[in-house]
mmCIF file of C-alpha atoms in Angstrom:
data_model
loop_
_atom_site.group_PDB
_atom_site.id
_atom_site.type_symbol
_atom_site.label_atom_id
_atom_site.label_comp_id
_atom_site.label_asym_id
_atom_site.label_seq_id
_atom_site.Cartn_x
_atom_site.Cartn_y
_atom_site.Cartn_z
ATOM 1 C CA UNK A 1 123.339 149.449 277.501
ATOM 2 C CA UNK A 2 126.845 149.284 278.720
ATOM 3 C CA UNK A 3 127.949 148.077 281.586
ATOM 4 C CA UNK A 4 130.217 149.588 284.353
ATOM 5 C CA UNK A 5 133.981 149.158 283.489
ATOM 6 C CA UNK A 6 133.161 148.345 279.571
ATOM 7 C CA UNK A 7 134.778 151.213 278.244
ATOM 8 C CA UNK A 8 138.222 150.438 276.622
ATOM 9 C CA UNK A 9 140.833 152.555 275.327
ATOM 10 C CA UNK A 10 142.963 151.212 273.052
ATOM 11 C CA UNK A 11 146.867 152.314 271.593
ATOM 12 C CA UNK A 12 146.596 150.951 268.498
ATOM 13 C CA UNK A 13 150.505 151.143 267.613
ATOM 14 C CA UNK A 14 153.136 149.714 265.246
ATOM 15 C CA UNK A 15 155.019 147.707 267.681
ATOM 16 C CA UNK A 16 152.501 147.526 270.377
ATOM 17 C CA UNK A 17 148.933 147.395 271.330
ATOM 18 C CA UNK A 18 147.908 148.385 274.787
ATOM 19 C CA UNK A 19 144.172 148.230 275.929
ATOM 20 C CA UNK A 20 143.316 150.549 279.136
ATOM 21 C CA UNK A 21 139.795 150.096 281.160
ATOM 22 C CA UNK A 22 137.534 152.602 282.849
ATOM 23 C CA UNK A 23 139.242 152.214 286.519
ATOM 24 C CA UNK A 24 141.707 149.394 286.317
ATOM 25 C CA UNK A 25 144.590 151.045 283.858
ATOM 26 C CA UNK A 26 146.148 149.089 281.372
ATOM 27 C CA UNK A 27 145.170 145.879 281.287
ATOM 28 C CA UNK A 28 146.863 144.479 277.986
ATOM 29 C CA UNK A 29 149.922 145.056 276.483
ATOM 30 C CA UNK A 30 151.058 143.064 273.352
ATOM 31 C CA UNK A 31 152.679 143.206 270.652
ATOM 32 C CA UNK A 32 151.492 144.118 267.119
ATOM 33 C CA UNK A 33 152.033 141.008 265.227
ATOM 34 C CA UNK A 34 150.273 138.016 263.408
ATOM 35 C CA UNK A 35 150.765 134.797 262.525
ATOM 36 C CA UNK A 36 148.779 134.090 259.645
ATOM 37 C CA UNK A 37 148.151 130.610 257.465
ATOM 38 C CA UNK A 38 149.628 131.537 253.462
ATOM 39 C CA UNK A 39 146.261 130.140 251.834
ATOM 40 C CA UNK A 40 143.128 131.072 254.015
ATOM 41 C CA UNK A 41 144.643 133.967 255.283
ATOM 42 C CA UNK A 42 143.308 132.812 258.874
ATOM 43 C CA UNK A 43 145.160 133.866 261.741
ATOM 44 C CA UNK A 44 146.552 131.181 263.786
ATOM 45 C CA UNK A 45 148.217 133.604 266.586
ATOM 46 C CA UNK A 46 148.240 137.208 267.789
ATOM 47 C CA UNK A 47 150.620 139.311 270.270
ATOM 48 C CA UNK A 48 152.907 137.567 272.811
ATOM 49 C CA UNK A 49 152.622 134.437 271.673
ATOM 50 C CA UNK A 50 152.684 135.039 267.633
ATOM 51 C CA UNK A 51 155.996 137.112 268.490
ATOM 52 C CA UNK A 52 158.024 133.680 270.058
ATOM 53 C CA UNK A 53 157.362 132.288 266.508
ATOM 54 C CA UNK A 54 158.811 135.444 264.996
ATOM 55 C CA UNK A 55 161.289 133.907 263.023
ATOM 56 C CA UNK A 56 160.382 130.171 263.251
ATOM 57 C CA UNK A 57 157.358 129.788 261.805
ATOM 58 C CA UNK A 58 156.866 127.089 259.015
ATOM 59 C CA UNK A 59 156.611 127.537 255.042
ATOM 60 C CA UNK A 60 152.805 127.273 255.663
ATOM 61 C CA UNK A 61 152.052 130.348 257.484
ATOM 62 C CA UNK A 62 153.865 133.753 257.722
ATOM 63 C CA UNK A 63 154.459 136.865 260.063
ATOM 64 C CA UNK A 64 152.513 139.400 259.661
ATOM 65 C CA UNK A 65 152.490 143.489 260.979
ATOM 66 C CA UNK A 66 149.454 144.848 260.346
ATOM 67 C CA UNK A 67 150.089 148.260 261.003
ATOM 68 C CA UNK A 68 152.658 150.448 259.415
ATOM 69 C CA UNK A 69 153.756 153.909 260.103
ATOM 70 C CA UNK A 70 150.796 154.556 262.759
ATOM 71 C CA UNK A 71 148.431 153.289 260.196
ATOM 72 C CA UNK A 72 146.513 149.749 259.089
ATOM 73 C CA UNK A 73 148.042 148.322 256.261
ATOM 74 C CA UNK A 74 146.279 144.786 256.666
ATOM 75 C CA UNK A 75 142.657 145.383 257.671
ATOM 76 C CA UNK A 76 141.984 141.807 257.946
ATOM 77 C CA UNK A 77 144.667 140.743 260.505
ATOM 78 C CA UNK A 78 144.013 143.893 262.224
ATOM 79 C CA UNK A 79 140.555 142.838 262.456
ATOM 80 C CA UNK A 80 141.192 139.790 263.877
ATOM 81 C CA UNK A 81 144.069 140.838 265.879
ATOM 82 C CA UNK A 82 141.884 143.072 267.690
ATOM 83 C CA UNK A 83 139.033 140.398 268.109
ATOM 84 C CA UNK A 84 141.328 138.222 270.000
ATOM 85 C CA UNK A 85 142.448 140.705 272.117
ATOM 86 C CA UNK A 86 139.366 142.507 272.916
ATOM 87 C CA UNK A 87 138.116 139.084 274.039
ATOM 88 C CA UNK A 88 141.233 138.892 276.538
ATOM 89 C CA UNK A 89 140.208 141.960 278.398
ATOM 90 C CA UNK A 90 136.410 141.487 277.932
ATOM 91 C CA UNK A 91 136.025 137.428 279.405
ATOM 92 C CA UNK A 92 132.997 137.242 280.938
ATOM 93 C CA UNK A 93 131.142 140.807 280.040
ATOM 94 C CA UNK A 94 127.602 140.507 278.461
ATOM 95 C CA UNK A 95 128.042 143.749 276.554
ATOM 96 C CA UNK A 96 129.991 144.598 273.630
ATOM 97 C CA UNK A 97 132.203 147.825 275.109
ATOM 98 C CA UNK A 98 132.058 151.313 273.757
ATOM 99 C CA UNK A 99 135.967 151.893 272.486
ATOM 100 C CA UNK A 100 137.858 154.561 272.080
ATOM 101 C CA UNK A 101 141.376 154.203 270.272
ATOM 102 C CA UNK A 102 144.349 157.045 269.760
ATOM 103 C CA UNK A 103 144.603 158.048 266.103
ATOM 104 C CA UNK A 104 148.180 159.625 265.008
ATOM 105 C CA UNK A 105 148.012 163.630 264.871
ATOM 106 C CA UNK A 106 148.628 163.371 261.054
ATOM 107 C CA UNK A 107 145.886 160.896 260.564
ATOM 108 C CA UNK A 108 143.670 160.867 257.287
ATOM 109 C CA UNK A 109 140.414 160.663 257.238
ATOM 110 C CA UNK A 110 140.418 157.701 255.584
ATOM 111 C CA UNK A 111 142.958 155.598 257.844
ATOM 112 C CA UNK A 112 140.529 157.057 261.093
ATOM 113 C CA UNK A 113 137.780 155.555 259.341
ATOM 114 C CA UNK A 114 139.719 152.048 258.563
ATOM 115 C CA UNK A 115 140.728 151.891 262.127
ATOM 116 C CA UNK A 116 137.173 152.718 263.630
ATOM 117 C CA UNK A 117 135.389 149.832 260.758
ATOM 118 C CA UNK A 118 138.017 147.954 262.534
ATOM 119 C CA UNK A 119 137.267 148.032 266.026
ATOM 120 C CA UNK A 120 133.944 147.710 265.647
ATOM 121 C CA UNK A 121 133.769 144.233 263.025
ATOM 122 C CA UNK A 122 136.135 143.340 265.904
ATOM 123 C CA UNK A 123 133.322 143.656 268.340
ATOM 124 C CA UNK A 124 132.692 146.901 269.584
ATOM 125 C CA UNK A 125 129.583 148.568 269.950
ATOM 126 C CA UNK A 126 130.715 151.965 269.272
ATOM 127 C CA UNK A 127 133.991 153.798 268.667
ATOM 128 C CA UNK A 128 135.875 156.990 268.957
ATOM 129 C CA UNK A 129 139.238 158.153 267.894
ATOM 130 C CA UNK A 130 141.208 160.488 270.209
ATOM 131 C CA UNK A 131 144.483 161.957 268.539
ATOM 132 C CA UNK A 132 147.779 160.472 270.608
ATOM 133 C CA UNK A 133 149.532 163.816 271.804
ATOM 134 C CA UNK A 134 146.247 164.961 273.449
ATOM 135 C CA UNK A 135 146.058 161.383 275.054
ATOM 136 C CA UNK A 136 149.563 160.875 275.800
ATOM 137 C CA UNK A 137 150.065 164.442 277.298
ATOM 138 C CA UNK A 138 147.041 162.984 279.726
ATOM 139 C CA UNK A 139 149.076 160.021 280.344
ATOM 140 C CA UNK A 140 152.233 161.360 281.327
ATOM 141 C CA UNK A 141 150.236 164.037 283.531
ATOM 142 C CA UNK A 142 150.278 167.324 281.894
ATOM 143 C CA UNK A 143 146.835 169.517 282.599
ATOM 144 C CA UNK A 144 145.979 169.668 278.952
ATOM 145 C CA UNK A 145 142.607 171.919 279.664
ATOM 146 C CA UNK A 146 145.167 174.697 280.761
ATOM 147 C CA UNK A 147 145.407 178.081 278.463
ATOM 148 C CA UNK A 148 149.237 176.786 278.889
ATOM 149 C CA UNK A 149 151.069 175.682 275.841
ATOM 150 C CA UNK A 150 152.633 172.463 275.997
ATOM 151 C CA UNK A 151 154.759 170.660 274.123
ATOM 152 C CA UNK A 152 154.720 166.595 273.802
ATOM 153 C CA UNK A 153 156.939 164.521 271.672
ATOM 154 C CA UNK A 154 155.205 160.867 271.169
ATOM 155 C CA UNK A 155 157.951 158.384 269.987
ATOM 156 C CA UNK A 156 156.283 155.173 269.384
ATOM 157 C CA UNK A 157 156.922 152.223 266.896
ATOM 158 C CA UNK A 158 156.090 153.644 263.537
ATOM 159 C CA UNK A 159 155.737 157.186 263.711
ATOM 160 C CA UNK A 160 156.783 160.113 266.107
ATOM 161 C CA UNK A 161 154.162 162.780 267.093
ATOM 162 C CA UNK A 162 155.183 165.908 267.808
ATOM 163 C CA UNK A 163 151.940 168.398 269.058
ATOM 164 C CA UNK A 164 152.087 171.970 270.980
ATOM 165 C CA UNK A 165 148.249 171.379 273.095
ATOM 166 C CA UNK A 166 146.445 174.385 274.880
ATOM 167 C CA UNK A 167 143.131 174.243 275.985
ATOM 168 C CA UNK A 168 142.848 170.560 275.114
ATOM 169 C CA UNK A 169 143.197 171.029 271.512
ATOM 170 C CA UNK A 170 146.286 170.393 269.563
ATOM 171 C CA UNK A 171 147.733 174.076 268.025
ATOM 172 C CA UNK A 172 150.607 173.011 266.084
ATOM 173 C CA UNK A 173 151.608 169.368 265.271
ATOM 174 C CA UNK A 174 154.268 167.270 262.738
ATOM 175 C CA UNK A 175 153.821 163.230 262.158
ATOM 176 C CA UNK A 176 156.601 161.705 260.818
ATOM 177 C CA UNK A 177 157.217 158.162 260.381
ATOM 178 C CA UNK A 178 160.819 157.875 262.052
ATOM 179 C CA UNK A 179 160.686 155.804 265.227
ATOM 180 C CA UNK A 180 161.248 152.714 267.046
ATOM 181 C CA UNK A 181 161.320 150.506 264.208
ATOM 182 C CA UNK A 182 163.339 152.720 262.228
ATOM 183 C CA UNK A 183 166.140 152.665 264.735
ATOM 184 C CA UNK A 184 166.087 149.209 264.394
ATOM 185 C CA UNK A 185 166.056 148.665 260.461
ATOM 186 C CA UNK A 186 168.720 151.461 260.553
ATOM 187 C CA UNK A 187 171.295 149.354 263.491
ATOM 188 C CA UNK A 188 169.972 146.229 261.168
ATOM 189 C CA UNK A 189 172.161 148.300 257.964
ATOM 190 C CA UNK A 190 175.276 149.774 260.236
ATOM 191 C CA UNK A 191 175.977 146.005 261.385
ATOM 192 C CA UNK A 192 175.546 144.711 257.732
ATOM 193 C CA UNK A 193 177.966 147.390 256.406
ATOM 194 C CA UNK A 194 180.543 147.814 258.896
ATOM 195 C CA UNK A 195 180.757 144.061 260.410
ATOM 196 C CA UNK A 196 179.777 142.168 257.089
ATOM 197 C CA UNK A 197 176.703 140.311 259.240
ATOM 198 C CA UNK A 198 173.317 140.271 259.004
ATOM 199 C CA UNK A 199 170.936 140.229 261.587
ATOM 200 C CA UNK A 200 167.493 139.935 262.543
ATOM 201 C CA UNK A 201 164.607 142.628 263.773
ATOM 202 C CA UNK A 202 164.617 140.980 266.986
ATOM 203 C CA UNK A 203 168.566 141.013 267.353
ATOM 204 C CA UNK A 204 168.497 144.129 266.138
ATOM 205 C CA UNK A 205 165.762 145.373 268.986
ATOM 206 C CA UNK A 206 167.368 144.029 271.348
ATOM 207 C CA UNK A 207 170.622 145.728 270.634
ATOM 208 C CA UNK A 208 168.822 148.965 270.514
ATOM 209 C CA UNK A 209 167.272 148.299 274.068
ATOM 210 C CA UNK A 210 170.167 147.181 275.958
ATOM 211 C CA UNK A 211 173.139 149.761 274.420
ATOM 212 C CA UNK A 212 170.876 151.880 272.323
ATOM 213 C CA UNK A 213 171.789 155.648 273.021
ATOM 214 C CA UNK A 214 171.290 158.904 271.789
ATOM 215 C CA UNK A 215 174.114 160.622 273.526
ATOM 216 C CA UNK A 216 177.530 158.882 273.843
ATOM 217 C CA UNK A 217 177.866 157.677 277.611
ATOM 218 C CA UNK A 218 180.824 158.691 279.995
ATOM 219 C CA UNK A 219 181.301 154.973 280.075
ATOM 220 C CA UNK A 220 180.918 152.867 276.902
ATOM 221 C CA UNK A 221 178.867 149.820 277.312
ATOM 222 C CA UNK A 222 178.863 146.967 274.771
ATOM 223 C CA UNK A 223 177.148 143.900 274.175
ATOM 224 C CA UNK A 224 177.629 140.471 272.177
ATOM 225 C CA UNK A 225 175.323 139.038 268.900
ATOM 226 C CA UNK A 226 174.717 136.752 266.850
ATOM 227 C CA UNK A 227 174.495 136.885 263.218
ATOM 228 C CA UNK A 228 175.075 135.239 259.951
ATOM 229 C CA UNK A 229 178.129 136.028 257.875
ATOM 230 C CA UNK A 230 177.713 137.623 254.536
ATOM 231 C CA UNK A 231 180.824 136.111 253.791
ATOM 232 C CA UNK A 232 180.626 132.491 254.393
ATOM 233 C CA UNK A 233 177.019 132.212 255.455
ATOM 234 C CA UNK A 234 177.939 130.686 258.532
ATOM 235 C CA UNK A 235 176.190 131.660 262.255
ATOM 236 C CA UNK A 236 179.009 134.228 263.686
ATOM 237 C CA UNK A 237 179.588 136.317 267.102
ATOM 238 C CA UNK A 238 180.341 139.814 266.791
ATOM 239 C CA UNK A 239 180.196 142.534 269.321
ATOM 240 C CA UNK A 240 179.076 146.188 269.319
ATOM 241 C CA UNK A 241 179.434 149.483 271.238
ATOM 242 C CA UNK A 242 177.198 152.280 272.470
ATOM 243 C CA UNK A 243 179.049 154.767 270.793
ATOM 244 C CA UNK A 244 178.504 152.384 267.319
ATOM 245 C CA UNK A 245 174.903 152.634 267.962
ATOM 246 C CA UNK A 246 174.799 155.780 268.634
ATOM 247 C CA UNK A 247 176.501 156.829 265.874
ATOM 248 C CA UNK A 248 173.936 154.208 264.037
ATOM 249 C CA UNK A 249 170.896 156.281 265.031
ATOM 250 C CA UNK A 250 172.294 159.578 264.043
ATOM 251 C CA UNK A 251 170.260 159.934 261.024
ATOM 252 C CA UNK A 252 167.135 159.204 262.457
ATOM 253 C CA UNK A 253 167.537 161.365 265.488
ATOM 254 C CA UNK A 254 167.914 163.964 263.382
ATOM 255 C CA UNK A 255 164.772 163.956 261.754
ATOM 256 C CA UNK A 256 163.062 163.607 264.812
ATOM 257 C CA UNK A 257 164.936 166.631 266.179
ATOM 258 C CA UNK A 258 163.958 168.330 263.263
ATOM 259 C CA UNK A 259 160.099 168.086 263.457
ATOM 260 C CA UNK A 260 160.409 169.459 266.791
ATOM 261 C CA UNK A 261 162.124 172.727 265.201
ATOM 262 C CA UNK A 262 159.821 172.553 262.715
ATOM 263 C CA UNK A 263 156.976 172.758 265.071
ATOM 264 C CA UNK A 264 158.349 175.090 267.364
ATOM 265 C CA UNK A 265 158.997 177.542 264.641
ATOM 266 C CA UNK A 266 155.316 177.258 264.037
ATOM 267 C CA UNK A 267 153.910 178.310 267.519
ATOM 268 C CA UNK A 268 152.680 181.067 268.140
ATOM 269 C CA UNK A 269 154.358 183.384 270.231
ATOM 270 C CA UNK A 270 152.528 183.198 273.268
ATOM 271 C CA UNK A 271 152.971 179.367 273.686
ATOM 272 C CA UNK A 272 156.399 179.435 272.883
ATOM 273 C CA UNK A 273 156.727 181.546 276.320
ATOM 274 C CA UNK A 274 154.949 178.759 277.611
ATOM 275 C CA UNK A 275 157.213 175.976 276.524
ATOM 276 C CA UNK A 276 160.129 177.832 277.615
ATOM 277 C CA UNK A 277 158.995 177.990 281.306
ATOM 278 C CA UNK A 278 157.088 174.455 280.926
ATOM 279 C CA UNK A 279 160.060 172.432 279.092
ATOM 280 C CA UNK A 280 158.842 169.613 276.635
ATOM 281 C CA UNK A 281 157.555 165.879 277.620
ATOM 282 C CA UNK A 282 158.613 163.210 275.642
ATOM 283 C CA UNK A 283 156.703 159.986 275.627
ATOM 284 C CA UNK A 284 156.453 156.520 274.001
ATOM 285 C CA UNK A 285 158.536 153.404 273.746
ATOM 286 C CA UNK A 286 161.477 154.394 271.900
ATOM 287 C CA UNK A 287 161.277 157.585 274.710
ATOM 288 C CA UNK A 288 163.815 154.415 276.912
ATOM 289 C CA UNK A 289 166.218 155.530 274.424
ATOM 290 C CA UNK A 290 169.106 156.195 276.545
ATOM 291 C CA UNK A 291 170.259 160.077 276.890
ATOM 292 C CA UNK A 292 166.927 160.983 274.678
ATOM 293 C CA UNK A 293 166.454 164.395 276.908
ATOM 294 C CA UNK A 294 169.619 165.597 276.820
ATOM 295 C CA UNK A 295 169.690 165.089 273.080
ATOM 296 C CA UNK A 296 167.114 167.005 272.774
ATOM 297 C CA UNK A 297 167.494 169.348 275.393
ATOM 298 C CA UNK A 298 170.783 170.385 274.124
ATOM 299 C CA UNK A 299 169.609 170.940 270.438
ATOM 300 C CA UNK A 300 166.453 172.741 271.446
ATOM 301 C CA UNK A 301 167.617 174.802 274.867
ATOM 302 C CA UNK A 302 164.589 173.991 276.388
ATOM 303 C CA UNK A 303 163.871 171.552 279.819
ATOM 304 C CA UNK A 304 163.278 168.230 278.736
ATOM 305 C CA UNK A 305 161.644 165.142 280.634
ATOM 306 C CA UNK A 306 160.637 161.581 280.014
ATOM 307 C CA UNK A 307 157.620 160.985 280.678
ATOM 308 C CA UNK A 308 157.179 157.697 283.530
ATOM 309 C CA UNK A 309 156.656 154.375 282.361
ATOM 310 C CA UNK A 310 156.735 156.579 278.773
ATOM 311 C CA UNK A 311 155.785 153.574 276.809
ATOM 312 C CA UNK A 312 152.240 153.208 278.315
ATOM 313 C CA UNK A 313 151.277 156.786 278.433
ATOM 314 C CA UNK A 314 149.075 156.596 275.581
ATOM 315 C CA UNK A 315 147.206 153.735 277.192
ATOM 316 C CA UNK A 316 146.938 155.382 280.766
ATOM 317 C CA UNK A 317 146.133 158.893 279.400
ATOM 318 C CA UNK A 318 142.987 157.386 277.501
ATOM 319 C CA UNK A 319 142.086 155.048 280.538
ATOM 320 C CA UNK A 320 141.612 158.920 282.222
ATOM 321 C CA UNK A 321 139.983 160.209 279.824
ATOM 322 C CA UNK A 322 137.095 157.310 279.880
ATOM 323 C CA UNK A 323 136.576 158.587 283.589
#
């Protein structure tokens, strides 16, 4: 029934959505947002171009993210969201494709089963859920069919998964929802209480992507925003430093570091041997994080890498696993 090429994999994430084909890679990458009309709820605009409104959209329609923490949290706009952009990658095909989208490790059955009814009133013919660390690990090229334990840390948008895999199956995991978007809400509150200005999610993003750090550099870097005064409510330039973000982020970076103790405290014996010699992977968006491995690396001991092009390892590792 289905045609060559109609399988799609799709990264269903917080900040992102990424769609993968059967032999041609990613093939969409957008982001995770809505713009939706207050009274019939219809959606008048999805990914790139929904996200230039961010910010600017009129009193009669409204921004929406329908997923939160790695989960749906507007089936409707998700719905649609992913109607829209299944169309993108599908122009043309006769066939509805058979999908298969990555699920967070700490997934409940009853979010798998929202995202699946999803996907397929959004037009696909059949679905399948694959957990992230198994596809990411795939992604970012680790063997995961190996008797080797490995160790992947997935930092996306809305959650970070942390997963020890061996023989293809996940052995010891931790989900917790401390990620991309937290960094941002949490550089959004350091500029608010130390500089008196607030700013927006994009400003804030933007911040974390050009200074953002999770180790001080030798050489501080710094970078110029604009806000609005709590003061005098007036538009107002400010600048910030590396080290201020970095010091921003501490909170959060903890947590993360402390799932990964958490899970490697958990493995078994024998696959801790094998993360020692085989280091950890990190993947994911927020994975651009500047100094990210040698945080980590120097907290845990262990060999740390980023995975490359981290942020669309998900995506890659499930267009694989449709061959």
């Amino acid at each position: 029934m289905f045609g060559i090429g109609q399988d799609i994999g799709i990264d269903l994430g917080t900040s992102s959505v990424l769609m993968s084909m059967r032999g041609r890679g990613v093939v969409l990458h957008e982001p995770s947002i809505a713009v939706v009309d207050r009274k019939s709820r219809g959606v008048v605009s999805v990914g790139a171009s929904a996200q230039l409104m961010n910010g600017r959209t009129p009193t009669n329609m409204i921004e929406v993210h329908p997923l939160s923490g790695g989960a749906i949290s507007d089936y409707g706009v998700t719905e649609q969201m992913l109607r829209v952009m299944l169309k993108k990658v599908c122009s043309g095909r006769i066939f509805k494709p058979a999908v298969t989208v990555s699920v967070p490790s700490g997934v409940t059955e009853v979010e798998k089963r929202a995202v699946i009814d999803a996907a397929e009133c959004a037009g696909a013919a059949r679905v399948a859920t694959v957990a992230e660390p198994i596809a990411a690990a795939t992604g970012a090229g680790v063997d995961i069919t190996r008797p080797i334990g490995t160790m992947i840390v997935d930092i996306g948008g809305g959650t970070t998964d942390v997963a020890v895999l061996s023989l293809g199956e996940i052995i010891v995991s931790e989900c917790i929802k401390v990620a991309g978007n937290s960094f941002d809400d949490s550089i959004m509150r350091y500029i608010r209480r130390t500089m008196s200005l607030i700013i927006g999610e994009r400003t804030a993003e933007n911040i974390k992507k050009e200074i953002g750090c999770a180790t001080v550099r030798n050489e501080d870097v710094s970078v110029d925003f604009k806000g609005r005064s709590l003061a005098s409510g007036l538009p107002q330039t400010a600048s910030v430093s590396g080290k201020e973000i970095c010091e921003a982020l501490t909170d959060d970076l903890e947590k993360i570091l402390n799932a990964i103790l958490s899970v490697l405290e958990n493995t078994p014996p024998e696959l801790s041997g094998d993360i020692s010699d085989e280091g950890i992977v990190i993947t994911g968006g927020s994975a651009l994080l500047y100094g990210i491995d040698t945080f980590v690396s120097q907290a845990t001991g262990l060999k740390v890498r980023v995975a490359d092009d981290p942020e669309s390892a998900v995506a890659r590792g499930l267009a694989r696993m449709l061959k």
